[in-house]
PDB file of C-alpha atoms in Angstrom:
ATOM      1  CA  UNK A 507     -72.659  69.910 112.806  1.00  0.00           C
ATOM      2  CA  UNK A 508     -75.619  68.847 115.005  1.00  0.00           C
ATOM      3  CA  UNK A 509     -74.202  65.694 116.479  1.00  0.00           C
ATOM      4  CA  UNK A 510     -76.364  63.265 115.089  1.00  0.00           C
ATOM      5  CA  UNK A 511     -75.254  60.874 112.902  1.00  0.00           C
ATOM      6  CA  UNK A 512     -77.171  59.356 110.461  1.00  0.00           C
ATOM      7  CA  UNK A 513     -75.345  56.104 107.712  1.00  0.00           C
ATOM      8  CA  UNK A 514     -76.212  55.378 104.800  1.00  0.00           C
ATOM      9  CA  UNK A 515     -76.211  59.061 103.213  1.00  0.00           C
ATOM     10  CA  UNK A 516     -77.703  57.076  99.973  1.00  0.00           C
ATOM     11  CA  UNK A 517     -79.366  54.110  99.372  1.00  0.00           C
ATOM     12  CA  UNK A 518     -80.700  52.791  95.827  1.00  0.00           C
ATOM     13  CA  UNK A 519     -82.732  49.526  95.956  1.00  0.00           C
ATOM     14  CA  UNK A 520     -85.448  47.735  94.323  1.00  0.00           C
ATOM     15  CA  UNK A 521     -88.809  47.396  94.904  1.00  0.00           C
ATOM     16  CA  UNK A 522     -89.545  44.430  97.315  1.00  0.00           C
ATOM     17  CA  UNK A 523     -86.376  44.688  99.769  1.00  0.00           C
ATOM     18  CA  UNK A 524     -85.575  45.222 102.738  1.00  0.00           C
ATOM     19  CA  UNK A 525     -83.146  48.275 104.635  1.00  0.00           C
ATOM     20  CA  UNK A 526     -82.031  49.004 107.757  1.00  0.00           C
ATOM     21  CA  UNK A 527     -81.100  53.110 108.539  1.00  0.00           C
ATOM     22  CA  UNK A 528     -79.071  53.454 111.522  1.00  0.00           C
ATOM     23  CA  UNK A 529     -79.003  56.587 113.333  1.00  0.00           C
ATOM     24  CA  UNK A 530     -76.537  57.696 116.229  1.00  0.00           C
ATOM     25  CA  UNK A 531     -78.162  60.628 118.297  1.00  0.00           C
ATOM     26  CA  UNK A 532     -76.208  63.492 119.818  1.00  0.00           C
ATOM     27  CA  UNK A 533     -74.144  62.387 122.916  1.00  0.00           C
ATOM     28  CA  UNK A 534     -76.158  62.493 126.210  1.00  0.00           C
ATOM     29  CA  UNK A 535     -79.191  62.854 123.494  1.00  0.00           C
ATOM     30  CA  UNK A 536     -82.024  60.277 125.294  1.00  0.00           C
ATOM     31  CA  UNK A 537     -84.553  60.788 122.554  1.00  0.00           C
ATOM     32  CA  UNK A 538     -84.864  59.890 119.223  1.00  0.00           C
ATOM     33  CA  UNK A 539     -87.355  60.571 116.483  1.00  0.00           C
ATOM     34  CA  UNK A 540     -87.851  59.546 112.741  1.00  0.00           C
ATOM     35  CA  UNK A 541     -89.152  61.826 110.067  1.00  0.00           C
ATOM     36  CA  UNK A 542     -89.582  61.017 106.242  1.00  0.00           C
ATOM     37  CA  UNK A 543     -89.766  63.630 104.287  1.00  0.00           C
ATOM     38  CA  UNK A 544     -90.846  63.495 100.588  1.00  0.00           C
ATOM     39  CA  UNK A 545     -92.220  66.781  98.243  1.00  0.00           C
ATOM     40  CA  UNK A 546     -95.880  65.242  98.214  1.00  0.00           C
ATOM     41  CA  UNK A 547     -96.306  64.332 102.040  1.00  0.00           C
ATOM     42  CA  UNK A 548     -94.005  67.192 103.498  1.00  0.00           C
ATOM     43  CA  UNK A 549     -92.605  66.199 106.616  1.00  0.00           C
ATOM     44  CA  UNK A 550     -93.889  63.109 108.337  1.00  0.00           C
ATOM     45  CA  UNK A 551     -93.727  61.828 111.800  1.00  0.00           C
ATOM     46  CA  UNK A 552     -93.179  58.449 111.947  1.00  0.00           C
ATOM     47  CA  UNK A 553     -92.061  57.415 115.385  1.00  0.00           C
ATOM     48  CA  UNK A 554     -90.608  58.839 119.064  1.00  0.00           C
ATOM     49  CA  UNK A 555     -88.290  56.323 121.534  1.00  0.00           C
ATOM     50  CA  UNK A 556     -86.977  57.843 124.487  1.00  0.00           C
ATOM     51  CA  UNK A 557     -84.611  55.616 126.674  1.00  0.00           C
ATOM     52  CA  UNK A 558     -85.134  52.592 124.431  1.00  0.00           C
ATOM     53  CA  UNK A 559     -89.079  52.834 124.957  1.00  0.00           C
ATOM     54  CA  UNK A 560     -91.445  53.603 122.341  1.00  0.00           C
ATOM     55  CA  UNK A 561     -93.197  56.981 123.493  1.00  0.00           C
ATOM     56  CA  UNK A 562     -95.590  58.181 120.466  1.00  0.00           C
ATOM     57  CA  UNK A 563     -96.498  56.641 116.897  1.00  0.00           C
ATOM     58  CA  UNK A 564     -96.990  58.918 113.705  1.00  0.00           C
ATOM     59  CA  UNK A 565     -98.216  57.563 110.393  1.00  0.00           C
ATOM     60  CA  UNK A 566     -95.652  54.916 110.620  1.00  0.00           C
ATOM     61  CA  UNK A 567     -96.547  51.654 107.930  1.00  0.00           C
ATOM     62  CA  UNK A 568     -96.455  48.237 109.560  1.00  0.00           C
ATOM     63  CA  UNK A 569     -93.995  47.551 106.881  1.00  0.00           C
ATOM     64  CA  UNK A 570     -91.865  49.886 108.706  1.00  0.00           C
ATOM     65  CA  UNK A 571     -90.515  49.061 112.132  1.00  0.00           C
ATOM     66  CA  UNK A 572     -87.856  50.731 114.450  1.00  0.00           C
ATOM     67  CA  UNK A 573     -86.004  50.197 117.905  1.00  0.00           C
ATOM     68  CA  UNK A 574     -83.794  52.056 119.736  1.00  0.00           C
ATOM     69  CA  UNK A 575     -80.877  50.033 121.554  1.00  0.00           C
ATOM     70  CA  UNK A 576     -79.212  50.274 125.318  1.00  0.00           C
ATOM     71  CA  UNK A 577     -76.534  52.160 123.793  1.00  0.00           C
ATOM     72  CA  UNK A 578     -79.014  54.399 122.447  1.00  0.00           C
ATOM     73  CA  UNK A 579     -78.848  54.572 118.549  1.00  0.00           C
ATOM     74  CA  UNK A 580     -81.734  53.493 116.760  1.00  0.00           C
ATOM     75  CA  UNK A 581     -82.447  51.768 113.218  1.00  0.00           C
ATOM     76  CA  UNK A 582     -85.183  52.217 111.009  1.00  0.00           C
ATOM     77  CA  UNK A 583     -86.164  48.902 109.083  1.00  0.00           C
ATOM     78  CA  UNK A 584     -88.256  49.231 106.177  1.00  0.00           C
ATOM     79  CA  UNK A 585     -89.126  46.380 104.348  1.00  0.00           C
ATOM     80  CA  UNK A 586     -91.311  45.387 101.073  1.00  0.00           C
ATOM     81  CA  UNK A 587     -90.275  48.851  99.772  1.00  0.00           C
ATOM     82  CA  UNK A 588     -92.477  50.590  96.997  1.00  0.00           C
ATOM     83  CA  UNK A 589     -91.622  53.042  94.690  1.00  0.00           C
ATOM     84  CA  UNK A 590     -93.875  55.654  96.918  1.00  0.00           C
ATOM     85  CA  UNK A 591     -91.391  54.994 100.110  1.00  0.00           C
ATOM     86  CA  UNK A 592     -88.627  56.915  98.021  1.00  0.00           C
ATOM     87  CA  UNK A 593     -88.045  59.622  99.929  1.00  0.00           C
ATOM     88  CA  UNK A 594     -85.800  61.703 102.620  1.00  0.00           C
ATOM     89  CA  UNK A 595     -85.704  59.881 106.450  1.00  0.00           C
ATOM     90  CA  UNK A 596     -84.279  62.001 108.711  1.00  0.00           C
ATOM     91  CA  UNK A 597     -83.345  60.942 112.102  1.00  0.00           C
ATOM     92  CA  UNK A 598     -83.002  63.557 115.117  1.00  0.00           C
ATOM     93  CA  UNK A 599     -82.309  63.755 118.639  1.00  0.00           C
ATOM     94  CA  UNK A 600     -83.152  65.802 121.687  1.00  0.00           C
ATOM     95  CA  UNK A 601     -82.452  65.646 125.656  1.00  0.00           C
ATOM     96  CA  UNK A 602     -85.693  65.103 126.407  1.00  0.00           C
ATOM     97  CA  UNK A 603     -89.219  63.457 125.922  1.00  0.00           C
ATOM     98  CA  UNK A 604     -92.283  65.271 124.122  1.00  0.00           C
ATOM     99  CA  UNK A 605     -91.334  67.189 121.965  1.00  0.00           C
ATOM    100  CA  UNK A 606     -90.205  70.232 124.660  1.00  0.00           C
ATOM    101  CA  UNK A 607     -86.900  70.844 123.739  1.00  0.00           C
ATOM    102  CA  UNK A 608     -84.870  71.087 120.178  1.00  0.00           C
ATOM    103  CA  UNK A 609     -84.573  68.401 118.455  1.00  0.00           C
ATOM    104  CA  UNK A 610     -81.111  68.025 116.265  1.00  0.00           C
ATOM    105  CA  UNK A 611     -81.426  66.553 113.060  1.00  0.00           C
ATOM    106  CA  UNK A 612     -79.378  64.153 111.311  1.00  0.00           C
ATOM    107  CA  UNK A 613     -78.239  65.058 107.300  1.00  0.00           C
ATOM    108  CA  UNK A 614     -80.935  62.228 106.417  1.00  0.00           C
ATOM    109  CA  UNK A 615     -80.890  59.068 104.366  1.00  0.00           C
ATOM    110  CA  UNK A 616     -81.795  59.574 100.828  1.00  0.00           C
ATOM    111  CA  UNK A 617     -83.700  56.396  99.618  1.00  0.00           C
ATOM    112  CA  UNK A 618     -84.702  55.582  95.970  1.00  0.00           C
ATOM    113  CA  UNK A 619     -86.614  52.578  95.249  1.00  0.00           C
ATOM    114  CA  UNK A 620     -86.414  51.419  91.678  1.00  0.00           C
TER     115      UNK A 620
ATOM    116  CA  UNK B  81    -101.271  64.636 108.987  1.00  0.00           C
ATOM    117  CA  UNK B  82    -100.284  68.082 110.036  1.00  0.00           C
ATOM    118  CA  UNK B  83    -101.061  70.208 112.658  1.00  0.00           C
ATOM    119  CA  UNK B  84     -99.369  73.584 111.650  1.00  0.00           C
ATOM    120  CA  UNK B  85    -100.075  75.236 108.257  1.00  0.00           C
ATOM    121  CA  UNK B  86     -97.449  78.149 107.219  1.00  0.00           C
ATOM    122  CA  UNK B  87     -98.025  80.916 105.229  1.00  0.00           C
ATOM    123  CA  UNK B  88     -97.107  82.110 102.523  1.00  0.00           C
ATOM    124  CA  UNK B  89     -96.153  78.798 101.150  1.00  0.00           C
ATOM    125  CA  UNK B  90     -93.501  80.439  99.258  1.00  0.00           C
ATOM    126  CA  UNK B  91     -91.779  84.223  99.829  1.00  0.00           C
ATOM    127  CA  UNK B  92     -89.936  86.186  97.308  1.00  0.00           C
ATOM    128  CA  UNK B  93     -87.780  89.285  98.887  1.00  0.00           C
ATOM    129  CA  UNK B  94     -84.603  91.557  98.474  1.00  0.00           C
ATOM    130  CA  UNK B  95     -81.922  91.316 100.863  1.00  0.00           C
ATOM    131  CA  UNK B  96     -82.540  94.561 103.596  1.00  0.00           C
ATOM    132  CA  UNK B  97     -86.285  93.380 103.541  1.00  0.00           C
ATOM    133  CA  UNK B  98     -87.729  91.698 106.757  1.00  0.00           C
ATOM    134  CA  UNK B  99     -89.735  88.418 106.198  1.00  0.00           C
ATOM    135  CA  UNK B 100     -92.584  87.370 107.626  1.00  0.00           C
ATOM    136  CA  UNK B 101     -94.066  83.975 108.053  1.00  0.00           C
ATOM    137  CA  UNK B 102     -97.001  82.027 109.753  1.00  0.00           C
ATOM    138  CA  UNK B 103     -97.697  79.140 111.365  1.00  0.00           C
ATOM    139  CA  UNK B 104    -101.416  77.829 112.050  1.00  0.00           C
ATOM    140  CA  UNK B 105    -102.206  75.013 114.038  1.00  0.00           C
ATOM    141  CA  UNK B 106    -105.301  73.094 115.488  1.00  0.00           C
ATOM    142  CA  UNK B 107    -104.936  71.964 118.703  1.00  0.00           C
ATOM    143  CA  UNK B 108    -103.605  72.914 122.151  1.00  0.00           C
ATOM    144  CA  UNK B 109     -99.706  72.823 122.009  1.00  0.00           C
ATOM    145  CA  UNK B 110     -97.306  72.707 124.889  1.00  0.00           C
ATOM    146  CA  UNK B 111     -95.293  75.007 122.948  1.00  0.00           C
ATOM    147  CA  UNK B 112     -94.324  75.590 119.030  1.00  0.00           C
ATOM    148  CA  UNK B 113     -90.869  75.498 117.598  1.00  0.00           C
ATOM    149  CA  UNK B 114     -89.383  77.443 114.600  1.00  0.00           C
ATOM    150  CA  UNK B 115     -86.780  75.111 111.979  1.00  0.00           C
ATOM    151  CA  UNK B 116     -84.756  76.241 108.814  1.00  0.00           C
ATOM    152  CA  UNK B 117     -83.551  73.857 106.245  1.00  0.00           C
ATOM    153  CA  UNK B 118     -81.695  74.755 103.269  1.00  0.00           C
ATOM    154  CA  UNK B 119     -82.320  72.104 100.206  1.00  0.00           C
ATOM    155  CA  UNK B 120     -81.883  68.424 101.426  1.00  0.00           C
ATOM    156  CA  UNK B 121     -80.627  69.215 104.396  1.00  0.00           C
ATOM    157  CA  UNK B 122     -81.234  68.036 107.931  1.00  0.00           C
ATOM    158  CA  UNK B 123     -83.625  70.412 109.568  1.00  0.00           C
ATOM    159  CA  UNK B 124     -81.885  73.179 112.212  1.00  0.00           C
ATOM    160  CA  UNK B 125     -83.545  74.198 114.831  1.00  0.00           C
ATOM    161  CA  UNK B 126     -84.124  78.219 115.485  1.00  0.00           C
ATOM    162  CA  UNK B 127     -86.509  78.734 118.204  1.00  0.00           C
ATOM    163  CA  UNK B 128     -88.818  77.028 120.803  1.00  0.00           C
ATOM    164  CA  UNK B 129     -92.105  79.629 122.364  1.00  0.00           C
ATOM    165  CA  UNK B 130     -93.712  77.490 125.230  1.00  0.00           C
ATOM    166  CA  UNK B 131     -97.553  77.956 125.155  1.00  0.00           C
ATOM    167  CA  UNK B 132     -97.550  80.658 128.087  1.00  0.00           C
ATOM    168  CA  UNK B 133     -94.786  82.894 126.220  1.00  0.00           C
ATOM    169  CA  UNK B 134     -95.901  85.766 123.729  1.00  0.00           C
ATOM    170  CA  UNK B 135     -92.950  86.769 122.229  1.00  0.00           C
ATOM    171  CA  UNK B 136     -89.406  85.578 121.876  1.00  0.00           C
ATOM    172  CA  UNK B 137     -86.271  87.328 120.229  1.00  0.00           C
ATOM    173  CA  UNK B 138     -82.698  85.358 118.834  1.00  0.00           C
ATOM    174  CA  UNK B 139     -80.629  87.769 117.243  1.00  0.00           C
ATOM    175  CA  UNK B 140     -82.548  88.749 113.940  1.00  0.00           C
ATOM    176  CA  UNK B 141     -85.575  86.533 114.517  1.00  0.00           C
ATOM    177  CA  UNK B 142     -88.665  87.334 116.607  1.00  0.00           C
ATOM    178  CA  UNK B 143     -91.446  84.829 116.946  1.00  0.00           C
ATOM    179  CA  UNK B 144     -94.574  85.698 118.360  1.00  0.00           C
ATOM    180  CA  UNK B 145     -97.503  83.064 119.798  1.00  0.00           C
ATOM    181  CA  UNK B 146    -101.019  83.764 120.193  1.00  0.00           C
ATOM    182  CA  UNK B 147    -102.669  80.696 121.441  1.00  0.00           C
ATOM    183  CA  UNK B 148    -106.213  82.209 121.366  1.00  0.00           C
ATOM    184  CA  UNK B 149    -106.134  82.464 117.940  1.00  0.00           C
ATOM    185  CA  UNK B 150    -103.844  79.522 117.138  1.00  0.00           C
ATOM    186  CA  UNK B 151    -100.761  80.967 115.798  1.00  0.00           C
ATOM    187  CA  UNK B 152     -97.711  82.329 115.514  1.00  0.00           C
ATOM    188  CA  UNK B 153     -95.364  83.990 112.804  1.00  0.00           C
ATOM    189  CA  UNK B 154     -91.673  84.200 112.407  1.00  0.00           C
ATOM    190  CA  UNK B 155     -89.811  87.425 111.953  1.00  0.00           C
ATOM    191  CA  UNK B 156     -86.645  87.963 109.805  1.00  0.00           C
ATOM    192  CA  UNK B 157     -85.575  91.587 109.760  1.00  0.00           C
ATOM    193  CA  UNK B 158     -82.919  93.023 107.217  1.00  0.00           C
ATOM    194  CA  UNK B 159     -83.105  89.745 105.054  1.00  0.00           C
ATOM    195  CA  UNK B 160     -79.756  88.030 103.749  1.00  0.00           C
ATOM    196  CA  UNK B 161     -78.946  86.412 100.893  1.00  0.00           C
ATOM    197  CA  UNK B 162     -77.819  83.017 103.143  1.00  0.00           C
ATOM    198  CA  UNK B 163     -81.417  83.029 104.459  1.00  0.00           C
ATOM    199  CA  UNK B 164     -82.878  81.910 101.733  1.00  0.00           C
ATOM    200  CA  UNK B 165     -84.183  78.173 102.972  1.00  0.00           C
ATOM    201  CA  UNK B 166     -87.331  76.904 103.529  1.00  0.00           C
ATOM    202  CA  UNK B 167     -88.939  77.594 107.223  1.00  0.00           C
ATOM    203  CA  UNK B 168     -91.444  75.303 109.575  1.00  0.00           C
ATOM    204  CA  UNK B 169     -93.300  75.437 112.317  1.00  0.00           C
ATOM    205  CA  UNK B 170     -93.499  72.588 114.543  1.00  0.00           C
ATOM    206  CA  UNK B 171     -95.825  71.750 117.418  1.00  0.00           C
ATOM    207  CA  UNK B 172     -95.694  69.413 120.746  1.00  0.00           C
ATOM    208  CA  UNK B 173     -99.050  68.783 121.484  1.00  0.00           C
ATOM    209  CA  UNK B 174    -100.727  68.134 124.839  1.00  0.00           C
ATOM    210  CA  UNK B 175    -100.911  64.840 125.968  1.00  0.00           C
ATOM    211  CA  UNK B 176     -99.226  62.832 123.015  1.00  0.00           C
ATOM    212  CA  UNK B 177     -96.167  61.157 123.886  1.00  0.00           C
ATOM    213  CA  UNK B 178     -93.896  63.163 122.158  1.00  0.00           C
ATOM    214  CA  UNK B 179     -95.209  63.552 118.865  1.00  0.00           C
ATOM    215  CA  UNK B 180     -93.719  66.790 117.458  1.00  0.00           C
ATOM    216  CA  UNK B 181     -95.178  67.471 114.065  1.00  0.00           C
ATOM    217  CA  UNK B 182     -94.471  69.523 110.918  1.00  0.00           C
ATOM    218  CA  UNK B 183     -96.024  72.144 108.899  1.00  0.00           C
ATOM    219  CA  UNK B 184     -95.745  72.402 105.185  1.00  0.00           C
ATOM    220  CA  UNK B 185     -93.320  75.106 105.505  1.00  0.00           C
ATOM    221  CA  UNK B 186     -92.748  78.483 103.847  1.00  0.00           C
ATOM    222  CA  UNK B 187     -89.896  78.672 101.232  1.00  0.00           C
ATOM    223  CA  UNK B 188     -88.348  82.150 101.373  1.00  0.00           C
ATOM    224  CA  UNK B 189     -85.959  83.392  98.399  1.00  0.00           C
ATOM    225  CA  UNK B 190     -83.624  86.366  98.826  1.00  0.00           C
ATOM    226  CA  UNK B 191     -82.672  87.952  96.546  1.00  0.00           C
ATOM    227  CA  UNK B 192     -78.891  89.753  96.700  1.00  0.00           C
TER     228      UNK B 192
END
């Protein structure tokens, strides 16, 4: 068990909404990233918040957005969904920022858009 | 887009057998990190080399680094059947906030 907890597991919707992924990092965890991870793209980086501030930007879509609160969890919104967003979003954690120690991934979010 | 590219992308062996992977990437890292994630999983991490290390050991697993050549490779010796995953590199590059990014990863099968 890594520590990080990551709700919905699943999450079936049509094309067009709107979802929020919530992801609890590992306690004392500072850093967050988010990952999607489908079997044409591989793993992508989306986006890195350390201590609530936005510290790097992947090949995040401006329908996406993200924030990581004071109490240091973090949501994922993604909104005007397509079918090509259906894919695997993990979330993980690590003590520190850029990328220079482990990070500890979340089981992911499995989204299907319909 | 991706900074490290493994090789093979896909690894067939018997259990006993050692396993060897490799990473490629483009630019200069602060230091490159092994993962292993069996099928749709969350990723686990299995090593971290900082750019000024050659060589690192964890139990069954050696990693090497060679930053004049960009690269490194992952060593599994005397193979299990419960390795069988797939297995990426990752990166921290200089200078980029934090940005920590994937390869394609190598999927190794093996066999009992």
């Amino acid at each position: 068990d890594s520590g990080v907890t990551q709700t919905p597991k699943h999450l079936i919707t049509a094309t067009g909404q709107r979802v929020t992924l919530r992801c609890s990092p590992r306690s004392g965890d500072l850093s967050v990233y988010w990952y999607q991870q489908s079997l044409d793209q591989g793993l992508q980086f989306l986006i890195h918040y350390y201590n609530g501030e936005e510290r790097a930007k992947g090949n995040i879509l401006e329908r996406f957005s993200a924030q990581q609160f004071p109490d240091l969890h973090s949501e994922l919104n993604l909104s005007s969904l397509e079918l090509g967003d259906s894919a695997l979003y993990f979330c993980a954690s690590s003590e520190v920022a850029g990328g220079n120690s482990p990070l500890h991934f979340g089981n992911g979010t499995r989204l299907t858009v319909t | 887009s991706q900074q490290g590219e493994e090789d093979p992308q896909a690894l067939s062996i018997q259990e006993g057998e050692n396993a060897t992977m490799n990473c490629s990437y483009k630019t200069s890292i602060n230091n490159l990190q092994w993962y292993r994630q069996n099928s749709g999983r969350g990723l686990v991490h299995l090593i971290l080399i900082r750019s000024n290390e050659r060589e690192k050991h964890s139990g069954r697993l050696r990693v090497t680094l060679d930053t004049s050549k960009k690269s490194s490779s992952l060593l599994i010796t005397a193979s299990r059947a419960a390795d069988t995953a797939s297995y990426f590199c990752a990166t921290a590059e200089y200078n980029q906030g934090g940005k920590l990014i994937f390869g394609q990863g190598t999927e190794l099968s093996v066999k009992p």
